[in-house]
PDB file of C-alpha atoms in Angstrom:
ATOM      1  CA  MET A   4       0.144   0.349  -0.454  1.00 81.00           C
ATOM      2  CA  TYR A   5       3.091   2.789   0.888  1.00 85.00           C
ATOM      3  CA  GLU A   6       4.741   1.407  -1.545  1.00 88.00           C
ATOM      4  CA  THR A   7       2.393   1.593  -4.538  1.00 90.00           C
ATOM      5  CA  GLY A   8       0.282   4.416  -2.991  1.00 92.00           C
ATOM      6  CA  VAL A   9      -3.047   2.425  -3.447  1.00 93.00           C
ATOM      7  CA  SER A  10      -5.579   3.095  -1.096  1.00 92.00           C
ATOM      8  CA  GLU A  11      -6.536   0.183   1.716  1.00 87.00           C
ATOM      9  CA  ALA A  12      -9.479  -1.392  -0.127  1.00 88.00           C
ATOM     10  CA  GLU A  13      -6.995  -1.937  -3.458  1.00 92.00           C
ATOM     11  CA  ALA A  14      -4.750  -3.283  -1.001  1.00 89.00           C
ATOM     12  CA  ARG A  15      -6.891  -6.112   0.630  1.00 84.00           C
ATOM     13  CA  LYS A  16      -8.657  -7.183  -3.089  1.00 91.00           C
ATOM     14  CA  HIS A  17      -4.404  -7.433  -4.079  1.00 92.00           C
ATOM     15  CA  VAL A  18      -4.087  -9.618  -1.246  1.00 87.00           C
ATOM     16  CA  GLU A  19      -7.206 -11.758  -1.146  1.00 87.00           C
ATOM     17  CA  LYS A  20      -6.340 -12.230  -5.159  1.00 93.00           C
ATOM     18  CA  LEU A  21      -3.006 -13.776  -3.302  1.00 91.00           C
ATOM     19  CA  ILE A  22      -4.763 -15.526  -1.441  1.00 88.00           C
ATOM     20  CA  GLN A  23      -7.034 -16.989  -3.803  1.00 90.00           C
ATOM     21  CA  LYS A  24      -4.299 -18.167  -6.132  1.00 93.00           C
ATOM     22  CA  ALA A  25      -2.000 -19.451  -2.940  1.00 89.00           C
ATOM     23  CA  TRP A  26      -5.694 -22.079  -2.562  1.00 88.00           C
ATOM     24  CA  ARG A  27      -5.474 -22.609  -6.088  1.00 90.00           C
ATOM     25  CA  ASN A  28      -1.658 -23.585  -6.685  1.00 87.00           C
ATOM     26  CA  MET A  29      -2.291 -25.812  -3.016  1.00 84.00           C
ATOM     27  CA  ASN A  30      -5.559 -27.395  -4.116  1.00 85.00           C
ATOM     28  CA  LYS A  31      -3.542 -28.318  -7.482  1.00 85.00           C
ATOM     29  CA  TYR A  32      -0.496 -30.205  -6.188  1.00 80.00           C
ATOM     30  CA  GLN A  33      -3.213 -32.098  -3.299  1.00 81.00           C
ATOM     31  CA  MET A  34      -4.813 -33.622  -6.303  1.00 83.00           C
ATOM     32  CA  ASP A  35      -1.699 -33.934  -8.368  1.00 80.00           C
ATOM     33  CA  SER A  36       0.097 -37.519  -8.731  1.00 77.00           C
ATOM     34  CA  GLU A  37       3.265 -35.901 -10.119  1.00 82.00           C
ATOM     35  CA  THR A  38       3.871 -32.973  -8.002  1.00 78.00           C
ATOM     36  CA  PRO A  39       7.648 -32.614  -6.951  1.00 84.00           C
ATOM     37  CA  PHE A  40       6.271 -31.921  -3.261  1.00 82.00           C
ATOM     38  CA  ALA A  41       5.481 -35.372  -1.020  1.00 85.00           C
ATOM     39  CA  ARG A  42       2.018 -36.142   0.354  1.00 83.00           C
ATOM     40  CA  ARG A  43       2.874 -34.911   4.019  1.00 87.00           C
ATOM     41  CA  PHE A  44       4.431 -32.280   2.700  1.00 87.00           C
ATOM     42  CA  VAL A  45       1.684 -30.705   0.884  1.00 83.00           C
ATOM     43  CA  ALA A  46      -0.902 -31.978   3.720  1.00 84.00           C
ATOM     44  CA  ALA A  47       1.311 -29.548   6.306  1.00 86.00           C
ATOM     45  CA  ALA A  48       1.701 -26.555   3.539  1.00 85.00           C
ATOM     46  CA  ILE A  49      -2.499 -26.654   3.443  1.00 85.00           C
ATOM     47  CA  ASN A  50      -3.560 -27.418   6.901  1.00 85.00           C
ATOM     48  CA  LEU A  51      -1.038 -24.832   7.768  1.00 85.00           C
ATOM     49  CA  ALA A  52      -2.444 -21.985   5.451  1.00 85.00           C
ATOM     50  CA  ARG A  53      -6.162 -23.620   7.218  1.00 83.00           C
ATOM     51  CA  ILE A  54      -4.685 -22.260  10.644  1.00 78.00           C
ATOM     52  CA  ALA A  55      -3.696 -19.088   9.061  1.00 78.00           C
ATOM     53  CA  GLU A  56      -7.062 -18.036   7.075  1.00 79.00           C
ATOM     54  CA  CYS A  57      -9.111 -18.965  10.269  1.00 74.00           C
ATOM     55  CA  THR A  58      -7.003 -16.981  12.262  1.00 72.00           C
ATOM     56  CA  TYR A  59      -5.806 -13.297  10.147  1.00 72.00           C
ATOM     57  CA  GLN A  60      -9.394 -14.084   8.049  1.00 72.00           C
ATOM     58  CA  HIS A  61     -11.560 -11.232  10.291  1.00 67.00           C
ATOM     59  CA  GLY A  62      -8.598  -9.477  11.228  1.00 65.00           C
ATOM     60  CA  ASP A  63      -5.741  -9.892  13.816  1.00 61.00           C
ATOM     61  CA  GLY A  64      -6.488 -12.982  15.808  1.00 56.00           C
ATOM     62  CA  HIS A  65      -3.955 -13.131  17.180  1.00 58.00           C
ATOM     63  CA  GLY A  66      -1.663 -10.440  17.812  1.00 63.00           C
ATOM     64  CA  ALA A  67      -5.494  -8.357  18.960  1.00 60.00           C
ATOM     65  CA  PRO A  68      -7.653 -10.990  19.208  1.00 61.00           C
ATOM     66  CA  ASP A  69     -11.077  -9.214  19.655  1.00 68.00           C
ATOM     67  CA  SER A  70     -14.699 -10.748  21.224  1.00 73.00           C
ATOM     68  CA  ARG A  71     -15.441 -12.783  18.434  1.00 72.00           C
ATOM     69  CA  SER A  72     -11.423 -14.803  18.241  1.00 70.00           C
ATOM     70  CA  ARG A  73     -11.933 -14.963  21.768  1.00 72.00           C
ATOM     71  CA  ASN A  74     -15.488 -17.110  21.929  1.00 75.00           C
ATOM     72  CA  ARG A  75     -14.481 -18.452  18.879  1.00 70.00           C
ATOM     73  CA  ILE A  76     -10.856 -20.032  20.307  1.00 68.00           C
ATOM     74  CA  SER A  77     -13.100 -20.478  23.566  1.00 71.00           C
ATOM     75  CA  SER A  78     -15.267 -22.750  21.494  1.00 72.00           C
ATOM     76  CA  LEU A  79     -13.254 -25.249  19.794  1.00 65.00           C
ATOM     77  CA  ILE A  80     -10.408 -25.226  23.067  1.00 68.00           C
ATOM     78  CA  ILE A  81     -12.184 -24.722  25.979  1.00 71.00           C
ATOM     79  CA  GLU A  82     -15.974 -25.781  25.148  1.00 69.00           C
ATOM     80  CA  PRO A  83     -16.018 -28.913  23.835  1.00 64.00           C
ATOM     81  CA  ILE A  84     -18.485 -30.046  21.551  1.00 68.00           C
ATOM     82  CA  SER A  85     -20.850 -32.672  23.922  1.00 68.00           C
ATOM     83  CA  PHE A  86     -22.028 -35.561  22.571  1.00 72.00           C
ATOM     84  CA  HIS A  87     -25.127 -37.087  23.625  1.00 64.00           C
TER      85      HIS A  87
END
């Protein structure tokens, strides 16, 4: 944003496009039988991307968590789903 002088909205759109492109590539490597990467590496990369997306998709869920992030973490870890 600062390097090119674009607005925050334009910078966010550009980053969203980069994320979409990265997801397409990771999904391609996951489905491709002749990928140069080991299956375990591809699975680990996809899982890390999922964690990052969950953490940061609505802002900084790690460094400056808001109530939504806290509630999401609490519901996943502290208050697990009970099966009756």
